[in-house]
PDB file of C-alpha atoms in Angstrom:
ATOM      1  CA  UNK R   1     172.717 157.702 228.066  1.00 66.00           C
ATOM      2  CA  UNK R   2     175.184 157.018 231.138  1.00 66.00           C
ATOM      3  CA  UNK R   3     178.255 155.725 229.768  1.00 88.00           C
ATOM      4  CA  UNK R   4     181.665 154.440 231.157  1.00 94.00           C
ATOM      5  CA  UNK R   5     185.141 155.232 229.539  1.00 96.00           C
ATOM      6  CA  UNK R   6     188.602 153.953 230.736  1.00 97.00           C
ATOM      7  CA  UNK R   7     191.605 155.406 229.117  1.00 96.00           C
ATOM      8  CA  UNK R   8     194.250 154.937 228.396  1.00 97.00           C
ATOM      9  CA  UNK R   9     192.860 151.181 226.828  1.00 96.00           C
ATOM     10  CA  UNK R  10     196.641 149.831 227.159  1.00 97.00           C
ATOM     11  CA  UNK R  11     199.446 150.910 229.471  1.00 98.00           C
ATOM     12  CA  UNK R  12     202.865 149.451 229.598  1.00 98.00           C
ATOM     13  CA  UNK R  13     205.270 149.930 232.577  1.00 97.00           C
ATOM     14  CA  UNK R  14     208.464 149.484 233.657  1.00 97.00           C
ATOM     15  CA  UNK R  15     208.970 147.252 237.177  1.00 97.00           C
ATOM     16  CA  UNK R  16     208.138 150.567 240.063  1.00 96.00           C
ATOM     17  CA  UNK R  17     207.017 152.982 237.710  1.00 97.00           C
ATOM     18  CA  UNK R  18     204.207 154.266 239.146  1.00 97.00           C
ATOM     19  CA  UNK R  19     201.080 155.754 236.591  1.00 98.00           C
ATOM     20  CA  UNK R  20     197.480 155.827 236.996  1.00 98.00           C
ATOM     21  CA  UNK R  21     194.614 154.500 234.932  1.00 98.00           C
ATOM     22  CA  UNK R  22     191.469 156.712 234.761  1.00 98.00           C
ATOM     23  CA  UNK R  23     187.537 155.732 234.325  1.00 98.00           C
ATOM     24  CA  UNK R  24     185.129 158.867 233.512  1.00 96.00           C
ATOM     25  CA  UNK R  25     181.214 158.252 233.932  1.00 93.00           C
ATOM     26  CA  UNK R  26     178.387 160.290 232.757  1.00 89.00           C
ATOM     27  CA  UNK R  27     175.760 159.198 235.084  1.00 80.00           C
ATOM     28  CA  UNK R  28     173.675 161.550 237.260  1.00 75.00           C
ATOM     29  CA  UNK R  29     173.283 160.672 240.560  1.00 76.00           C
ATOM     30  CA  UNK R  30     175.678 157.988 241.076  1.00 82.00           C
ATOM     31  CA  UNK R  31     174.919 155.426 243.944  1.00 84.00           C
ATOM     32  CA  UNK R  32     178.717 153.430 243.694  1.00 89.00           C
ATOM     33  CA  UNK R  33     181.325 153.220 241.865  1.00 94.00           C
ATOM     34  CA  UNK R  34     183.170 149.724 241.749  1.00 95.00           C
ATOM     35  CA  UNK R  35     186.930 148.714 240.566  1.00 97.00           C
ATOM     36  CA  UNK R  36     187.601 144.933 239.438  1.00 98.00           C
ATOM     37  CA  UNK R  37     190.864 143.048 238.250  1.00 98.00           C
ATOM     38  CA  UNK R  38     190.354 140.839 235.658  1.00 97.00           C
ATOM     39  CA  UNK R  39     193.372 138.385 234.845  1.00 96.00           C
ATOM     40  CA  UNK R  40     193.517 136.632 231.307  1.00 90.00           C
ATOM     41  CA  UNK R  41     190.765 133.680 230.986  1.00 86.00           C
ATOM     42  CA  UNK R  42     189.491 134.540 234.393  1.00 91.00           C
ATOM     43  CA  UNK R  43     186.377 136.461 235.908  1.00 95.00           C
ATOM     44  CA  UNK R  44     186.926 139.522 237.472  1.00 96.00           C
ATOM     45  CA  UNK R  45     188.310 140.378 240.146  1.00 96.00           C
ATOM     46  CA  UNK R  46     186.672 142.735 243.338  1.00 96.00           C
ATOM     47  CA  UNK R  47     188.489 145.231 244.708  1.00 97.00           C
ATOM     48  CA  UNK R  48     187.211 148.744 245.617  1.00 95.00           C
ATOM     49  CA  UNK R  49     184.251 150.479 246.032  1.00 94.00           C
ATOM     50  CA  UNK R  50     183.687 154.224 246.055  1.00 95.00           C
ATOM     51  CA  UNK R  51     180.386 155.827 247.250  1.00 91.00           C
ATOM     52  CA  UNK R  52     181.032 159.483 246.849  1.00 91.00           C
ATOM     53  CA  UNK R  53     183.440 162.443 246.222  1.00 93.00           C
ATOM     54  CA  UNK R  54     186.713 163.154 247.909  1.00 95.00           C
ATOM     55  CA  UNK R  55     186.106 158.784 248.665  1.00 96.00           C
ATOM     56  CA  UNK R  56     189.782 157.191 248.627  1.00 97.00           C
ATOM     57  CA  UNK R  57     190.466 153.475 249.550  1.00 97.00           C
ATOM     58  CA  UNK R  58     193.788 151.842 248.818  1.00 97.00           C
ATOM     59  CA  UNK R  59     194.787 148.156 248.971  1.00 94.00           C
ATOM     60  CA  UNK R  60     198.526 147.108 248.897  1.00 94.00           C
ATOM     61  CA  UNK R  61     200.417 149.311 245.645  1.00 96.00           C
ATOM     62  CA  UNK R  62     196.733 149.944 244.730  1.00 97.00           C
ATOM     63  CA  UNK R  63     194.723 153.825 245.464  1.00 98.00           C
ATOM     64  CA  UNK R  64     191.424 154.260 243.953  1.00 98.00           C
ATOM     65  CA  UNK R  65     189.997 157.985 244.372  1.00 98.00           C
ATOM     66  CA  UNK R  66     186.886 159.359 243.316  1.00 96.00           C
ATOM     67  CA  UNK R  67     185.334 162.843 242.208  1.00 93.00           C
ATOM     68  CA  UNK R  68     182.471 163.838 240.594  1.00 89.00           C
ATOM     69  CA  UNK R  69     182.987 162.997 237.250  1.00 92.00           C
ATOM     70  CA  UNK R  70     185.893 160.246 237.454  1.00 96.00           C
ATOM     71  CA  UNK R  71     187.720 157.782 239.257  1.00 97.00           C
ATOM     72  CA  UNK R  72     191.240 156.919 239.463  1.00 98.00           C
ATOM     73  CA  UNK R  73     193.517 154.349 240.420  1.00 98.00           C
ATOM     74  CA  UNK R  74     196.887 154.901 241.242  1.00 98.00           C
ATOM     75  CA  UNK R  75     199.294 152.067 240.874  1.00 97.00           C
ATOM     76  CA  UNK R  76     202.705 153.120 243.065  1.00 97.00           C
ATOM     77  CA  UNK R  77     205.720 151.017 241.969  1.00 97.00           C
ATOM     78  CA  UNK R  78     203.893 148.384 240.141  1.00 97.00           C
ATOM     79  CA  UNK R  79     205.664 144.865 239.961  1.00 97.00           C
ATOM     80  CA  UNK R  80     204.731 142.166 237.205  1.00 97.00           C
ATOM     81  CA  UNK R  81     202.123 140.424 238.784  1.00 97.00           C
ATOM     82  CA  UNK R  82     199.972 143.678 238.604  1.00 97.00           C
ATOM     83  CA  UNK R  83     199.972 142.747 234.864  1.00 98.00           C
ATOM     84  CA  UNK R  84     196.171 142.027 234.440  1.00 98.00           C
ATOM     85  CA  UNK R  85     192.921 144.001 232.872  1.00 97.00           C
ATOM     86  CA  UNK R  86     191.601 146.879 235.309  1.00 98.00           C
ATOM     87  CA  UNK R  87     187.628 147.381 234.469  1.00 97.00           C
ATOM     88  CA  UNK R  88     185.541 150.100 236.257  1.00 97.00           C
ATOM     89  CA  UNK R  89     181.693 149.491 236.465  1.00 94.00           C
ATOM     90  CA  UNK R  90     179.270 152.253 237.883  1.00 91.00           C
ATOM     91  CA  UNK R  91     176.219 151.801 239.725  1.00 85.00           C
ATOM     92  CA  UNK R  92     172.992 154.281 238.677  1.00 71.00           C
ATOM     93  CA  UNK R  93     169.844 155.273 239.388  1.00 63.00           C
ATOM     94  CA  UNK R  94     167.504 154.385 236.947  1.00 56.00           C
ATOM     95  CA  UNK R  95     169.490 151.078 236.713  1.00 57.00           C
ATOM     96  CA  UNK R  96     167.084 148.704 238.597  1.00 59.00           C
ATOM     97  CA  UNK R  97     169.155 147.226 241.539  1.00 63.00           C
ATOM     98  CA  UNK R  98     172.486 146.539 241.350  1.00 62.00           C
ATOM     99  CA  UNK R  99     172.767 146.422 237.895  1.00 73.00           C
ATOM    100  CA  UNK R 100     176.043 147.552 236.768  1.00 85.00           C
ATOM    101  CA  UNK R 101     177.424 149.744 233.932  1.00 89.00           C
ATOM    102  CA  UNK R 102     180.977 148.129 232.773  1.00 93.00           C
ATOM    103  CA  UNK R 103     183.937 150.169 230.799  1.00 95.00           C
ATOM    104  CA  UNK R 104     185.892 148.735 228.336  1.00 95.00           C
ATOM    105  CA  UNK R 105     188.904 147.766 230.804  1.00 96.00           C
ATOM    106  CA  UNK R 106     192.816 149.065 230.767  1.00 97.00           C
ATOM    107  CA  UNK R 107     195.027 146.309 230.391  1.00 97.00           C
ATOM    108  CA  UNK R 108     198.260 146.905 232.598  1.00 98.00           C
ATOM    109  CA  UNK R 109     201.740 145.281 231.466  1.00 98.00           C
ATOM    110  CA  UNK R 110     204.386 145.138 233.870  1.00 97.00           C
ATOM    111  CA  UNK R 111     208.167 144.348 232.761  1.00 97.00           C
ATOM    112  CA  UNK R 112     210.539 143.656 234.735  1.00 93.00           C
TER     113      UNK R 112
ATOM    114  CA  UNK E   1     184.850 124.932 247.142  1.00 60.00           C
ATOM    115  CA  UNK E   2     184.524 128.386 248.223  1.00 78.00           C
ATOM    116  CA  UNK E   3     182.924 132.012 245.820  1.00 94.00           C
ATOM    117  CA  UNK E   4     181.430 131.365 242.516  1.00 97.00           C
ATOM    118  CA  UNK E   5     182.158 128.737 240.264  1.00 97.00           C
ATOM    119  CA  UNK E   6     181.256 127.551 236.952  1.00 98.00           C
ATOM    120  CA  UNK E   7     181.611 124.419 234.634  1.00 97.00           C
ATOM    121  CA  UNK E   8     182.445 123.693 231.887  1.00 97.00           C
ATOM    122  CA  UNK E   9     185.379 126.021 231.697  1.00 96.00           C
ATOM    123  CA  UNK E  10     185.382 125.954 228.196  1.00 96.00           C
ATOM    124  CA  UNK E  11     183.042 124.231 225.573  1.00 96.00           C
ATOM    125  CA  UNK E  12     183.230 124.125 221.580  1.00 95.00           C
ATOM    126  CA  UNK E  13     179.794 123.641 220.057  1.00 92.00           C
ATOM    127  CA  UNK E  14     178.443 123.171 216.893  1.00 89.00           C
ATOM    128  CA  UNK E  15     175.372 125.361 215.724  1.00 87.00           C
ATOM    129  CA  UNK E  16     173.013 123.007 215.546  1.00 87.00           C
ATOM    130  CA  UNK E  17     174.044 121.544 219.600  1.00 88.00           C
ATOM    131  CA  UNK E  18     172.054 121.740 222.762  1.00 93.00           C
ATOM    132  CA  UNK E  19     174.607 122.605 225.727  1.00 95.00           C
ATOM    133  CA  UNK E  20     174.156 123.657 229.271  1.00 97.00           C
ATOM    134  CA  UNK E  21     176.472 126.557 231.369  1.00 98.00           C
ATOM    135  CA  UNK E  22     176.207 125.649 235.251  1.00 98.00           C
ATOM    136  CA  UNK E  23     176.664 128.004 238.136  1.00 98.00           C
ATOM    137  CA  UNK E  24     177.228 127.858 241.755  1.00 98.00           C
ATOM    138  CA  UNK E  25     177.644 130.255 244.402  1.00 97.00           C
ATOM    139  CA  UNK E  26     178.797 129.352 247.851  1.00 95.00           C
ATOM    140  CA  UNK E  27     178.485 132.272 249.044  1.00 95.00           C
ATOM    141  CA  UNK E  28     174.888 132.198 250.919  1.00 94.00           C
ATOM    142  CA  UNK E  29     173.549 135.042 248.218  1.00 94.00           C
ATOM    143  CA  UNK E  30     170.178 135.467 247.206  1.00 93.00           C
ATOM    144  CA  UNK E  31     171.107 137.538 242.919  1.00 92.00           C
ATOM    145  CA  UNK E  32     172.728 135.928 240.507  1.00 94.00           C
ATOM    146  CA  UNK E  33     173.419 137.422 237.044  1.00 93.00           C
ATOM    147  CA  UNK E  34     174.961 136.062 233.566  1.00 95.00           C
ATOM    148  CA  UNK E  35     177.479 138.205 232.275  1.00 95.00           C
ATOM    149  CA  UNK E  36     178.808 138.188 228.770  1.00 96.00           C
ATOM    150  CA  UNK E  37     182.334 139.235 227.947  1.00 95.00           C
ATOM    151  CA  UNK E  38     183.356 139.862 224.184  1.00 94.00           C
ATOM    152  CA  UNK E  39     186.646 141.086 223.210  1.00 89.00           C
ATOM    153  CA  UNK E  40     186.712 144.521 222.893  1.00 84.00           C
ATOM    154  CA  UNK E  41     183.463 145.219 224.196  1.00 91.00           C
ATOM    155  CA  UNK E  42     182.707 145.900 228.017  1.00 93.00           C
ATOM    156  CA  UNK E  43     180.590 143.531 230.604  1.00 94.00           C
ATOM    157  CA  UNK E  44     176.915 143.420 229.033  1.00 91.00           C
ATOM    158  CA  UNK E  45     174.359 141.787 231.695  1.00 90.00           C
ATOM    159  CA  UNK E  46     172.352 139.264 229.842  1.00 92.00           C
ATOM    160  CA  UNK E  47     170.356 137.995 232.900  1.00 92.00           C
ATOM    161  CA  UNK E  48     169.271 138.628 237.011  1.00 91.00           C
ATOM    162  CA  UNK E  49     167.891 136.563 239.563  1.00 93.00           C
ATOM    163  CA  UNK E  50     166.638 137.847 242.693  1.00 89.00           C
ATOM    164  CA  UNK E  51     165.381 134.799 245.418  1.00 89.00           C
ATOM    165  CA  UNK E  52     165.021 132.639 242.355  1.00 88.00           C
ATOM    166  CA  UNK E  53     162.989 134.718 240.461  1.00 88.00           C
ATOM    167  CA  UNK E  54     163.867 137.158 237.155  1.00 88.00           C
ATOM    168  CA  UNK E  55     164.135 140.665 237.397  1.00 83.00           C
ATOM    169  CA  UNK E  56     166.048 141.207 234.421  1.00 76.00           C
ATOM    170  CA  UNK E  57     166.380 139.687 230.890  1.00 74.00           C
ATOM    171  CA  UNK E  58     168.313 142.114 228.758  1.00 75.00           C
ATOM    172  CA  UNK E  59     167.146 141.940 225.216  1.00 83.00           C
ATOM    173  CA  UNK E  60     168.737 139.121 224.984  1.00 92.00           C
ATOM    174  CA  UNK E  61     167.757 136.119 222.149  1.00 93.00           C
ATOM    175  CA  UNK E  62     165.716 133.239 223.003  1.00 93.00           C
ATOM    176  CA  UNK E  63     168.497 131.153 222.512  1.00 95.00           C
ATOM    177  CA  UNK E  64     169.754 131.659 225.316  1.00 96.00           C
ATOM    178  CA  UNK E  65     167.749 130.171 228.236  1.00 95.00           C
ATOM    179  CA  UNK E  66     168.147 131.012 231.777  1.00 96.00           C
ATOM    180  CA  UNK E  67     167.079 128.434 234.958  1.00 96.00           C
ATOM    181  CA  UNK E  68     167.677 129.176 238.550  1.00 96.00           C
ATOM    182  CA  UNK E  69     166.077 126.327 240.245  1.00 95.00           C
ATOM    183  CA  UNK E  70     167.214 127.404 243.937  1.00 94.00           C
ATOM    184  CA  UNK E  71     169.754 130.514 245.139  1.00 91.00           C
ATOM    185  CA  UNK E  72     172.985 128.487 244.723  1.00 96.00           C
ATOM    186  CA  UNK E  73     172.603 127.463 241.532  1.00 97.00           C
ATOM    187  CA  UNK E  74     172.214 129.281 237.846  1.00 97.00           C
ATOM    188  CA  UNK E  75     171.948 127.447 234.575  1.00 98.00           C
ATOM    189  CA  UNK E  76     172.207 128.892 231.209  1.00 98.00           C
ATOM    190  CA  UNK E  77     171.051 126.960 228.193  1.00 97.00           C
ATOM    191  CA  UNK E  78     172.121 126.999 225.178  1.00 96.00           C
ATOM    192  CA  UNK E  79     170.525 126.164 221.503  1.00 93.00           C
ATOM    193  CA  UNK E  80     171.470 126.805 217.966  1.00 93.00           C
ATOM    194  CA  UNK E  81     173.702 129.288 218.899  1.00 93.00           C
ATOM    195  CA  UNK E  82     175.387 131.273 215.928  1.00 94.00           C
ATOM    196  CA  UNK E  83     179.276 131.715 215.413  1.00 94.00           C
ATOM    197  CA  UNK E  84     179.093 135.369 216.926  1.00 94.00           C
ATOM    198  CA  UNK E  85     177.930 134.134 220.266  1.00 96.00           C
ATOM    199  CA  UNK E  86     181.099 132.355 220.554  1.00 96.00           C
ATOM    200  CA  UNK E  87     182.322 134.740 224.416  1.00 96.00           C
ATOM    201  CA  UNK E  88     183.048 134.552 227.507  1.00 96.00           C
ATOM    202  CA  UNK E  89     180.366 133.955 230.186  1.00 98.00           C
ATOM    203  CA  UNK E  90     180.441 135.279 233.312  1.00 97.00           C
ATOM    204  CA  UNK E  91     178.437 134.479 236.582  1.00 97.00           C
ATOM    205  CA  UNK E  92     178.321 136.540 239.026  1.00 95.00           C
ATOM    206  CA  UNK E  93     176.320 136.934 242.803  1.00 94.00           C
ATOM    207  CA  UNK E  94     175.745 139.622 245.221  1.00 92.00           C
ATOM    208  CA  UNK E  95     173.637 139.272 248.705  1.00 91.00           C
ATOM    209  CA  UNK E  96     170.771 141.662 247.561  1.00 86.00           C
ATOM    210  CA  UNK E  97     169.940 142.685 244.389  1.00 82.00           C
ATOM    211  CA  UNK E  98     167.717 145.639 245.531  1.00 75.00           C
ATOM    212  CA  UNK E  99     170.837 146.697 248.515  1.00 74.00           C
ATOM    213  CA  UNK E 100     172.262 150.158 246.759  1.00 65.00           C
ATOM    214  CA  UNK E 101     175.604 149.060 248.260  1.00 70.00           C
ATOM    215  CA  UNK E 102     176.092 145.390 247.058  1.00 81.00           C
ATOM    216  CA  UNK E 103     178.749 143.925 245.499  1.00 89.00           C
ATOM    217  CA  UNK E 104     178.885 141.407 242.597  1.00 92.00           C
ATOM    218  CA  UNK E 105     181.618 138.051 242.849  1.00 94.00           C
ATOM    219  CA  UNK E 106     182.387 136.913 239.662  1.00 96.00           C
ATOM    220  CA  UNK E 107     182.913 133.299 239.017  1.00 97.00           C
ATOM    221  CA  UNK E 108     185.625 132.523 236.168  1.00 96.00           C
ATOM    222  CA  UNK E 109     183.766 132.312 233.155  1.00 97.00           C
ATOM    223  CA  UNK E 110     183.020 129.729 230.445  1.00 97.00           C
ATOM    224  CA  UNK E 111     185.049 130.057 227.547  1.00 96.00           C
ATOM    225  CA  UNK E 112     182.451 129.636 224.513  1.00 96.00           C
ATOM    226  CA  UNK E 113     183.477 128.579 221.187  1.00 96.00           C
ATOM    227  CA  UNK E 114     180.410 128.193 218.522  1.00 95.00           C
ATOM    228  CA  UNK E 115     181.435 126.196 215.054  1.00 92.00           C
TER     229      UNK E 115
END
């Protein structure tokens, strides 16, 4: 059964202490692999996409890299309004379309 | 209004109620997809449209009634709903269902409270 697991669940941080938040998958053949931000009483958020191994993309203190049985994203000197839920979803054969596999999300607190 | 939105942003209802979750994408997109979001639990897709038509009901009660009269809008109705429905619901679009490298917008959600 292709399954999605983000660890660690919850992950506090000091202001510019960088970390990283990881999402394994057990699909075969994966077509993408997608990263959204999800604040409190909000819908998710888009912001990456990785098609294959070695992939990186990065967007402001944000680095997501893939390989071929994980993803990570690398958070370099967080600040407080990077506080939010971080939820991986992978894209599979066998899944008709787009149809996406979800993880249970890593909620991020930043302090000050 | 620009993306995905949705109305009500929240809702109470009571068991025995009749209610209605709208959707709208202005995004020129031709899927749509109900998402719902439980705490604790990840995403679990509930329903697809593709160009108005469903590809996708996911084992998902008959109380819960999905209508996508045109590719802008999505409609989810609701009837005596039971106290563990009470979620999150998400709708989301992408511009082709059957592209391998879409991408899904999310819309914020309806916050669903069942008495």
């Amino acid at each position: 059964e292709d399954q999605v697991t983000q660890s660690p669940e919850a992950l506090r941080l000091q202001e510019g202490e960088s970390s990283s938040l990881n999402c394994s998958y057990t699909v075969s053949g994966l077509r993408g692999l997608f990263w959204y931000r999800q604040d409190p009483g909000k819908g998710p958020e888009f912001l990456f996409t990785l098609y294959s191994a070695g992939e990186e993309k990065e967007k402001e203190r944000l680095k997501a890299t893939l390989t071929k049985k994980e993803s990570f994203l690398h958070i370099t000197a967080p600040k407080p309004e990077d506080s939010a839920t971080y939820l991986c979803a992978v894209q599979a054969p066998g899944q008709a379309g787009t149809a996406l596999i979800f993880g249970k999300g890593t909620t991020l607190s930043v302090s000050s | 209004e620009t993306g995905v939105t949705q109305t009500p942003r929240h809702l109470v209802m009571g068991m025995t109620n009749k209610k209605s979750l709208k959707c709208e994408q202005h995004l020129g997109h031709n899927a749509m997809y109900w998402y719902k979001q439980s705490a604790k639990k990840p995403l679990e897709l509930m329903f697809v449209y593709s160009l108005e038509e469903r590809v996708e009901n996911n084992s998902v009660p008959s109380r819960f009634s999905p209508e996508c009269p045109n590719s802008s809008h999505l409609f989810l109705h609701l009837h005596t709903l039971q106290p563990e429905d009470s979620a999150l619901y998400l709708c989301a679009s992408s511009q082709d269902y059957f592209s391998s490298t879409d991408t899904q917008y999310f819309g914020p959600g309806t916050r669903l409270t069942v008495l």
